Amino acid sequence: MRLLILHDALSKNPTQDELDTLIQVKHIKKALKALGHEVLITKFSLNLIAMKKKILSLSVDIIFNLVETLEGSQLLHFSPALIESLNIPFTGGGSAGMMLSSHKVIAKELMTGVNLPTPRWIENTEEDYVSEFIGIPLIIKPISQEASVGINDDSLRVLLSVESLKEALSSKELFGEEFINGREFNVSVLSIKGKPVVLPPAEMLFIDYPKDKPTIVGYEAKWEESSFAYTHTKRSFPHTQQDLPLLEEIKTLTLKAFKLFGNKGYARVDFRVDTLGKPYILEVNLNPCLAPDSGFVAAIFEAGYSYNEMIDLIISG
Ligand SMILES: Nc1ncnc2c1ncn2[C@@H]1O[C@H](COP(=O)(O)OP(=O)(O)O)[C@@H](O)[C@H]1O
Ligand SMILES: [Mg+2]
């Protein structure tokens, strides 16, 4: 088949998380070629008329959609929306799912509506429940960013007055969420021939963290290879008998969340589990990173598939 990889254009001085797109393009192209496909590569542009013309002129059978950052993630759904309008099969989430899941507050409202547990949050400090968020650990984070952009140790705050909470949330781009101090899990799922299959849950371990260092996978843990956080966070796949009920529970929640956001493509759901063992969904990432060292790919390997098999499953939907 003839495939088009559609990816982000990089900014002038690309950051580590932007450069990651190119790593994915390289590996996916190699896998697609090994699977016997013809591969074309194009940068996505917000000039939608030109983009539409360009895509149509290439006459491809499938589009591999790797567009991951457009104004943070605010316009992420433009790429699948355009492809849907052209009626060309494509990988990953649909436009509605992408739009709703990449706005963290809307996603939390939707999840709450179907009884999916997500940490309590505050966006508008005029709400009368604002006092519930005073004096408890909060994480102040971007509404529409991915890849831990905008999350660092200072994002964890305990605010002692409504004024200081207002100050912390003065930017329209931020919201506050109750900090769940406990284990962190990522659960990956992909649709295989229209049926969602959940992969083995991964736990992110925080090794030898000093007592005063927040246990979060912030920007440095994800991208800054020389940082303490990067070298002291380690992915593992728990297997103990004792963890089985929790693992089953987060797998069930992952399936439900994947269905909520369109049941198409592949996703990774991020969880924290509180000290009583109750899991909370932090976010649902449709189209998570497919670089060889990513969480999704680690789960694929744990499930016994190779990288090329994964790409074949993804394009076969
Ligand atoms: N409410 C929370 N409780 C505990 N940790 C959190 C919470 N929100 C975010 N984190 C930490 O920050 C990381 C990134 O947050 P997340 O909401 O997944 O954003 P991103 O889209 O940038 O991955 C998480 O993996 C987790 O370690
Ligand atoms: Mg996350």
Tab-separated table of C-alpha atoms and ligand atoms in Angstrom:
chain	number	residue	atom	x	y	z
A	1	MET	CA	0.000	0.000	0.000
A	2	ARG	CA	0.914	3.637	-0.380
A	3	LEU	CA	1.084	5.455	2.968
A	4	LEU	CA	1.519	9.060	3.917
A	5	ILE	CA	3.119	9.957	7.248
A	6	LEU	CA	1.761	13.320	8.321
A	7	HIS	CA	3.773	15.027	11.064
A	8	ASP	CA	4.344	18.326	12.839
A	9	ALA	CA	6.444	21.085	11.371
A	10	LEU	CA	9.122	21.934	13.935
A	11	SER	CA	9.566	25.390	15.403
A	12	LYS	CA	12.809	27.305	14.694
A	13	ASN	CA	14.460	26.146	17.905
A	14	PRO	CA	12.750	22.830	18.502
A	15	THR	CA	12.611	21.500	22.052
A	16	GLN	CA	13.320	17.890	22.972
A	17	ASP	CA	9.640	16.921	22.902
A	18	GLU	CA	9.239	18.431	19.410
A	19	LEU	CA	12.298	16.605	18.075
A	20	ASP	CA	10.739	13.381	19.291
A	21	THR	CA	8.297	13.575	16.370
A	22	LEU	CA	11.173	13.112	13.936
A	23	ILE	CA	12.409	10.068	15.836
A	24	GLN	CA	8.946	8.559	15.455
A	25	VAL	CA	8.816	9.402	11.744
A	26	LYS	CA	12.157	7.679	11.196
A	27	HIS	CA	11.177	4.456	12.982
A	28	ILE	CA	7.668	4.257	11.563
A	29	LYS	CA	8.952	4.829	8.034
A	30	LYS	CA	11.482	2.030	8.491
A	31	ALA	CA	8.812	-0.335	9.833
A	32	LEU	CA	6.351	0.492	7.048
A	33	LYS	CA	9.026	-0.139	4.418
A	34	ALA	CA	9.950	-3.439	6.050
A	35	LEU	CA	6.264	-4.359	5.834
A	36	GLY	CA	6.436	-3.753	2.090
A	37	HIS	CA	4.650	-0.408	1.864
A	38	GLU	CA	5.496	2.679	-0.114
A	39	VAL	CA	6.034	5.642	2.240
A	40	LEU	CA	5.551	9.359	1.636
A	41	ILE	CA	6.168	12.002	4.308
A	42	THR	CA	4.614	15.447	4.636
A	43	LYS	CA	4.511	18.166	7.292
A	44	PHE	CA	1.054	19.202	8.419
A	45	SER	CA	0.150	22.847	7.941
A	46	LEU	CA	-2.730	24.937	9.261
A	47	ASN	CA	-3.230	26.170	5.709
A	48	LEU	CA	-6.012	23.612	5.354
A	49	ILE	CA	-6.877	24.367	1.733
A	50	ALA	CA	-3.307	23.811	0.599
A	51	MET	CA	-3.059	20.765	2.856
A	52	LYS	CA	-6.172	19.225	1.353
A	53	LYS	CA	-4.874	19.752	-2.186
A	54	LYS	CA	-1.525	18.279	-1.290
A	55	ILE	CA	-3.008	15.169	0.340
A	56	LEU	CA	-5.405	14.543	-2.541
A	57	SER	CA	-2.603	14.926	-5.081
A	58	LEU	CA	-0.632	12.137	-3.401
A	59	SER	CA	-3.400	9.492	-3.812
A	60	VAL	CA	-2.513	7.477	-0.734
A	61	ASP	CA	-4.338	4.467	0.725
A	62	ILE	CA	-3.750	5.299	4.400
A	63	ILE	CA	-2.493	8.303	6.364
A	64	PHE	CA	-0.320	7.739	9.434
A	65	ASN	CA	-1.262	10.726	11.540
A	66	LEU	CA	1.618	11.832	13.767
A	67	VAL	CA	0.493	15.420	14.261
A	68	GLU	CA	1.015	15.952	17.999
A	69	THR	CA	1.448	19.631	18.676
A	70	LEU	CA	-0.592	22.432	17.158
A	71	GLU	CA	-0.797	25.397	19.541
A	72	GLY	CA	0.052	23.008	22.383
A	73	SER	CA	-2.680	20.495	21.771
A	74	GLN	CA	-5.531	22.942	21.203
A	75	LEU	CA	-5.797	22.371	17.461
A	76	LEU	CA	-4.724	18.745	17.374
A	77	HIS	CA	-8.054	17.620	16.019
A	78	PHE	CA	-7.609	19.679	12.832
A	79	SER	CA	-5.487	17.005	11.231
A	80	PRO	CA	-7.926	14.059	11.727
A	81	ALA	CA	-10.872	16.359	10.905
A	82	LEU	CA	-9.330	17.255	7.559
A	83	ILE	CA	-8.527	13.621	6.790
A	84	GLU	CA	-12.050	12.530	7.778
A	85	SER	CA	-13.471	15.076	5.341
A	86	LEU	CA	-11.381	13.490	2.578
A	87	ASN	CA	-12.600	10.008	3.458
A	88	ILE	CA	-9.128	8.516	3.615
A	89	PRO	CA	-8.437	5.815	6.243
A	90	PHE	CA	-6.012	7.060	8.912
A	91	THR	CA	-4.299	5.844	12.055
A	92	GLY	CA	-5.051	7.025	15.574
A	93	GLY	CA	-7.940	8.840	17.188
A	94	GLY	CA	-10.781	10.553	15.346
A	95	SER	CA	-11.214	14.331	15.413
A	96	ALA	CA	-13.950	14.417	18.088
A	97	GLY	CA	-11.987	12.167	20.449
A	98	MET	CA	-8.819	14.173	19.890
A	99	MET	CA	-10.546	17.472	20.551
A	100	LEU	CA	-12.254	16.305	23.726
A	101	SER	CA	-9.382	14.318	25.215
A	102	SER	CA	-6.714	16.939	24.623
A	103	HIS	CA	-8.603	19.559	26.642
A	104	LYS	CA	-7.880	18.153	30.095
A	105	VAL	CA	-10.782	19.888	31.851
A	106	ILE	CA	-13.407	18.904	29.241
A	107	ALA	CA	-12.008	15.363	29.314
A	108	LYS	CA	-12.399	15.285	33.113
A	109	GLU	CA	-15.978	16.537	32.887
A	110	LEU	CA	-16.814	13.816	30.368
A	111	MET	CA	-15.105	11.116	32.427
A	112	THR	CA	-16.932	12.227	35.565
A	113	GLY	CA	-20.191	12.021	33.602
A	114	VAL	CA	-19.689	8.290	33.020
A	115	ASN	CA	-18.321	7.593	36.517
A	116	LEU	CA	-14.704	7.283	35.493
A	117	PRO	CA	-12.670	8.418	38.523
A	118	THR	CA	-10.448	11.453	37.982
A	119	PRO	CA	-8.893	13.681	40.673
A	120	ARG	CA	-11.003	16.644	41.843
A	121	TRP	CA	-10.100	19.822	40.005
A	122	ILE	CA	-10.607	23.567	39.993
A	123	GLU	CA	-10.493	25.841	36.991
A	124	ASN	CA	-12.696	28.755	37.952
A	125	THR	CA	-11.840	30.240	41.338
A	126	GLU	CA	-15.240	31.994	41.503
A	127	GLU	CA	-16.940	28.635	42.175
A	128	ASP	CA	-18.309	28.313	45.695
A	129	TYR	CA	-16.408	25.050	46.276
A	130	VAL	CA	-13.093	26.905	45.913
A	131	SER	CA	-12.414	26.537	49.664
A	132	GLU	CA	-12.130	22.736	49.255
A	133	PHE	CA	-8.870	23.353	47.386
A	134	ILE	CA	-7.243	25.464	50.076
A	135	GLY	CA	-4.566	23.790	52.194
A	136	ILE	CA	-4.357	20.544	50.197
A	137	PRO	CA	-1.605	19.475	47.778
A	138	LEU	CA	-2.521	20.584	44.264
A	139	ILE	CA	-0.796	20.223	40.958
A	140	ILE	CA	-1.146	23.336	38.833
A	141	LYS	CA	-0.907	22.260	35.209
A	142	PRO	CA	-1.702	23.278	31.626
A	143	ILE	CA	-5.170	22.505	30.257
A	144	SER	CA	-3.922	21.832	26.741
A	145	GLN	CA	-0.357	20.570	26.676
A	146	GLU	CA	1.111	17.116	26.437
A	147	ALA	CA	4.403	15.406	27.207
A	148	SER	CA	4.747	17.054	30.641
A	149	VAL	CA	5.290	20.457	29.020
A	150	GLY	CA	4.735	23.031	31.787
A	151	ILE	CA	4.975	20.498	34.638
A	152	ASN	CA	7.887	20.699	37.096
A	153	ASP	CA	8.541	20.433	40.843
A	154	ASP	CA	7.068	23.904	41.395
A	155	SER	CA	3.753	22.731	39.909
A	156	LEU	CA	3.018	20.955	43.194
A	157	ARG	CA	1.584	23.569	45.547
A	158	VAL	CA	-0.271	23.872	48.821
A	159	LEU	CA	-2.122	27.190	48.711
A	160	LEU	CA	-3.289	28.619	51.985
A	161	SER	CA	-5.754	31.263	50.825
A	162	VAL	CA	-8.276	31.835	48.055
A	163	GLU	CA	-6.164	34.807	46.944
A	164	SER	CA	-3.072	32.684	46.456
A	165	LEU	CA	-5.085	30.048	44.566
A	166	LYS	CA	-6.495	32.799	42.325
A	167	GLU	CA	-2.970	34.034	41.743
A	168	ALA	CA	-1.742	30.517	40.875
A	169	LEU	CA	-4.615	30.071	38.405
A	170	SER	CA	-4.505	33.580	36.956
A	171	SER	CA	-3.469	32.205	33.571
A	172	LYS	CA	-6.409	30.930	31.527
A	173	GLU	CA	-4.176	28.097	30.357
A	174	LEU	CA	-3.831	26.478	33.786
A	175	PHE	CA	-6.039	24.514	36.150
A	176	GLY	CA	-5.517	22.965	39.558
A	177	GLU	CA	-5.956	19.305	40.348
A	178	GLU	CA	-5.813	17.449	43.643
A	179	PHE	CA	-2.406	15.813	43.901
A	180	ILE	CA	-2.781	12.038	44.236
A	181	ASN	CA	0.240	10.941	46.209
A	182	GLY	CA	0.661	7.296	45.300
A	183	ARG	CA	1.654	4.849	42.598
A	184	GLU	CA	1.666	5.928	38.947
A	185	PHE	CA	0.553	3.643	36.111
A	186	ASN	CA	0.231	3.946	32.328
A	187	VAL	CA	-2.094	1.603	30.535
A	188	SER	CA	-1.938	1.288	26.762
A	189	VAL	CA	-4.714	0.099	24.501
A	190	LEU	CA	-5.088	-0.334	20.763
A	191	SER	CA	-7.872	-1.279	18.450
A	192	ILE	CA	-7.185	-4.559	16.642
A	193	LYS	CA	-9.643	-5.198	13.826
A	194	GLY	CA	-12.126	-2.861	15.471
A	195	LYS	CA	-11.805	-4.456	18.908
A	196	PRO	CA	-9.917	-2.655	21.695
A	197	VAL	CA	-7.157	-4.718	23.308
A	198	VAL	CA	-5.562	-3.540	26.568
A	199	LEU	CA	-1.805	-4.093	26.932
A	200	PRO	CA	0.005	-4.961	30.193
A	201	PRO	CA	-0.119	-2.003	32.619
A	202	ALA	CA	3.210	-0.300	33.334
A	203	GLU	CA	4.153	1.273	36.631
A	204	MET	CA	6.443	4.274	36.823
A	205	LEU	CA	8.730	3.820	39.832
A	206	PHE	CA	10.297	6.792	41.599
A	207	ILE	CA	13.605	5.385	42.847
A	208	ASP	CA	15.315	6.878	45.930
A	209	TYR	CA	13.459	10.154	45.651
A	210	PRO	CA	14.423	12.529	48.474
A	211	LYS	CA	11.465	13.155	50.811
A	212	ASP	CA	11.055	16.760	49.661
A	213	LYS	CA	11.146	16.021	45.900
A	214	PRO	CA	7.686	15.656	44.325
A	215	THR	CA	7.101	12.235	42.800
A	216	ILE	CA	5.875	13.432	39.426
A	217	VAL	CA	6.861	12.679	35.841
A	218	GLY	CA	7.474	16.307	34.943
A	219	TYR	CA	9.344	17.729	31.964
A	220	GLU	CA	12.805	16.858	33.312
A	221	ALA	CA	11.812	13.261	34.127
A	222	LYS	CA	10.535	12.844	30.601
A	223	TRP	CA	13.116	14.696	28.546
A	224	GLU	CA	16.228	15.871	30.413
A	225	GLU	CA	18.504	12.857	30.324
A	226	SER	CA	21.046	14.209	32.799
A	227	SER	CA	18.471	15.157	35.453
A	228	PHE	CA	17.930	13.276	38.714
A	229	ALA	CA	14.268	12.779	37.785
A	230	TYR	CA	15.152	11.209	34.418
A	231	THR	CA	17.670	8.783	35.877
A	232	HIS	CA	15.536	7.903	38.938
A	233	THR	CA	12.234	7.126	37.242
A	234	LYS	CA	11.952	3.635	35.914
A	235	ARG	CA	9.186	1.844	34.052
A	236	SER	CA	8.301	-1.644	35.255
A	237	PHE	CA	5.568	-4.180	34.625
A	238	PRO	CA	4.182	-5.425	37.933
A	239	HIS	CA	3.139	-9.073	38.067
A	240	THR	CA	2.586	-9.825	41.737
A	241	GLN	CA	-0.535	-11.683	42.813
A	242	GLN	CA	-1.241	-8.868	45.226
A	243	ASP	CA	-1.445	-6.283	42.421
A	244	LEU	CA	-3.753	-8.340	40.202
A	245	PRO	CA	-7.087	-6.809	41.311
A	246	LEU	CA	-5.713	-3.274	40.884
A	247	LEU	CA	-4.252	-4.122	37.459
A	248	GLU	CA	-7.581	-5.605	36.360
A	249	GLU	CA	-9.394	-2.510	37.615
A	250	ILE	CA	-7.181	-0.066	35.734
A	251	LYS	CA	-7.440	-2.189	32.582
A	252	THR	CA	-11.241	-2.042	32.794
A	253	LEU	CA	-11.122	1.731	33.356
A	254	THR	CA	-8.781	2.081	30.367
A	255	LEU	CA	-11.215	0.261	28.092
A	256	LYS	CA	-14.073	2.475	29.244
A	257	ALA	CA	-12.027	5.638	28.737
A	258	PHE	CA	-10.887	4.512	25.272
A	259	LYS	CA	-14.521	3.944	24.298
A	260	LEU	CA	-15.521	7.337	25.676
A	261	PHE	CA	-13.052	9.087	23.393
A	262	GLY	CA	-13.969	7.280	20.197
A	263	ASN	CA	-12.738	3.680	20.474
A	264	LYS	CA	-10.421	4.209	17.503
A	265	GLY	CA	-6.671	3.919	17.061
A	266	TYR	CA	-4.327	3.594	20.019
A	267	ALA	CA	-4.056	5.323	23.372
A	268	ARG	CA	-2.256	5.462	26.701
A	269	VAL	CA	-4.166	6.269	29.864
A	270	ASP	CA	-2.244	7.809	32.800
A	271	PHE	CA	-3.265	6.873	36.341
A	272	ARG	CA	-2.347	7.664	39.922
A	273	VAL	CA	-3.490	5.394	42.720
A	274	ASP	CA	-4.098	6.857	46.198
A	275	THR	CA	-2.859	5.336	49.442
A	276	LEU	CA	-6.161	3.459	49.852
A	277	GLY	CA	-5.644	1.771	46.481
A	278	LYS	CA	-8.224	3.791	44.536
A	279	PRO	CA	-7.128	4.592	40.961
A	280	TYR	CA	-7.726	7.961	39.315
A	281	ILE	CA	-7.357	8.778	35.620
A	282	LEU	CA	-5.135	11.808	35.058
A	283	GLU	CA	-5.595	11.889	31.317
A	284	VAL	CA	-6.269	9.899	28.172
A	285	ASN	CA	-3.621	10.297	25.473
A	286	LEU	CA	-4.913	9.394	22.052
A	287	ASN	CA	-2.011	8.877	19.617
A	288	PRO	CA	0.681	8.540	22.319
A	289	CYS	CA	4.343	8.580	21.348
A	290	LEU	CA	5.532	5.602	19.275
A	291	ALA	CA	9.277	6.151	19.669
A	292	PRO	CA	11.062	2.896	20.560
A	293	ASP	CA	11.681	4.045	24.160
A	294	SER	CA	8.102	5.221	24.756
A	295	GLY	CA	5.589	3.803	27.233
A	296	PHE	CA	3.240	2.557	24.527
A	297	VAL	CA	6.015	0.642	22.753
A	298	ALA	CA	7.286	-0.810	26.050
A	299	ALA	CA	3.770	-2.198	26.652
A	300	ILE	CA	3.679	-3.592	23.099
A	301	PHE	CA	6.972	-5.439	23.713
A	302	GLU	CA	5.708	-6.665	27.103
A	303	ALA	CA	2.663	-8.084	25.286
A	304	GLY	CA	5.024	-9.976	22.947
A	305	TYR	CA	4.682	-7.975	19.728
A	306	SER	CA	7.595	-6.531	17.755
A	307	TYR	CA	7.793	-2.898	16.640
A	308	ASN	CA	6.919	-3.847	13.051
A	309	GLU	CA	3.981	-5.975	14.211
A	310	MET	CA	2.738	-2.979	16.199
A	311	ILE	CA	2.868	-0.732	13.130
A	312	ASP	CA	1.076	-3.387	11.101
A	313	LEU	CA	-1.675	-3.623	13.764
A	314	ILE	CA	-1.992	0.166	13.898
A	315	ILE	CA	-2.440	0.583	10.154
A	316	SER	CA	-4.843	-2.360	9.972
A	317	GLY	CA	-6.988	-0.661	12.678
B	1	LIG	N1	-3.350	14.996	40.012
B	1	LIG	C1	-2.120	14.475	39.969
B	1	LIG	N2	-1.669	13.737	41.009
B	1	LIG	C2	-0.415	13.211	40.980
B	1	LIG	N3	0.448	13.392	39.971
B	1	LIG	C3	0.053	14.125	38.916
B	1	LIG	C4	-1.256	14.687	38.847
B	1	LIG	N4	-1.359	15.362	37.682
B	1	LIG	C5	-0.185	15.199	37.033
B	1	LIG	N5	0.673	14.465	37.774
B	1	LIG	C6	2.063	14.097	37.419
B	1	LIG	O1	2.477	14.861	36.295
B	1	LIG	C7	2.684	14.018	35.151
B	1	LIG	C8	2.144	14.666	33.894
B	1	LIG	O2	0.769	14.963	34.055
B	1	LIG	P1	-0.316	14.654	32.959
B	1	LIG	O3	-1.613	15.146	33.470
B	1	LIG	O4	-0.247	13.201	32.590
B	1	LIG	O5	0.134	15.599	31.766
B	1	LIG	P2	0.879	15.349	30.368
B	1	LIG	O6	-0.196	15.466	29.337
B	1	LIG	O7	1.854	16.453	30.238
B	1	LIG	O8	1.494	13.973	30.409
B	1	LIG	C9	1.972	12.721	35.499
B	1	LIG	O9	2.556	11.638	34.816
B	1	LIG	C10	2.159	12.648	37.011
B	1	LIG	O10	3.438	12.168	37.364
B	2	MG	MG	0.523	12.215	30.926
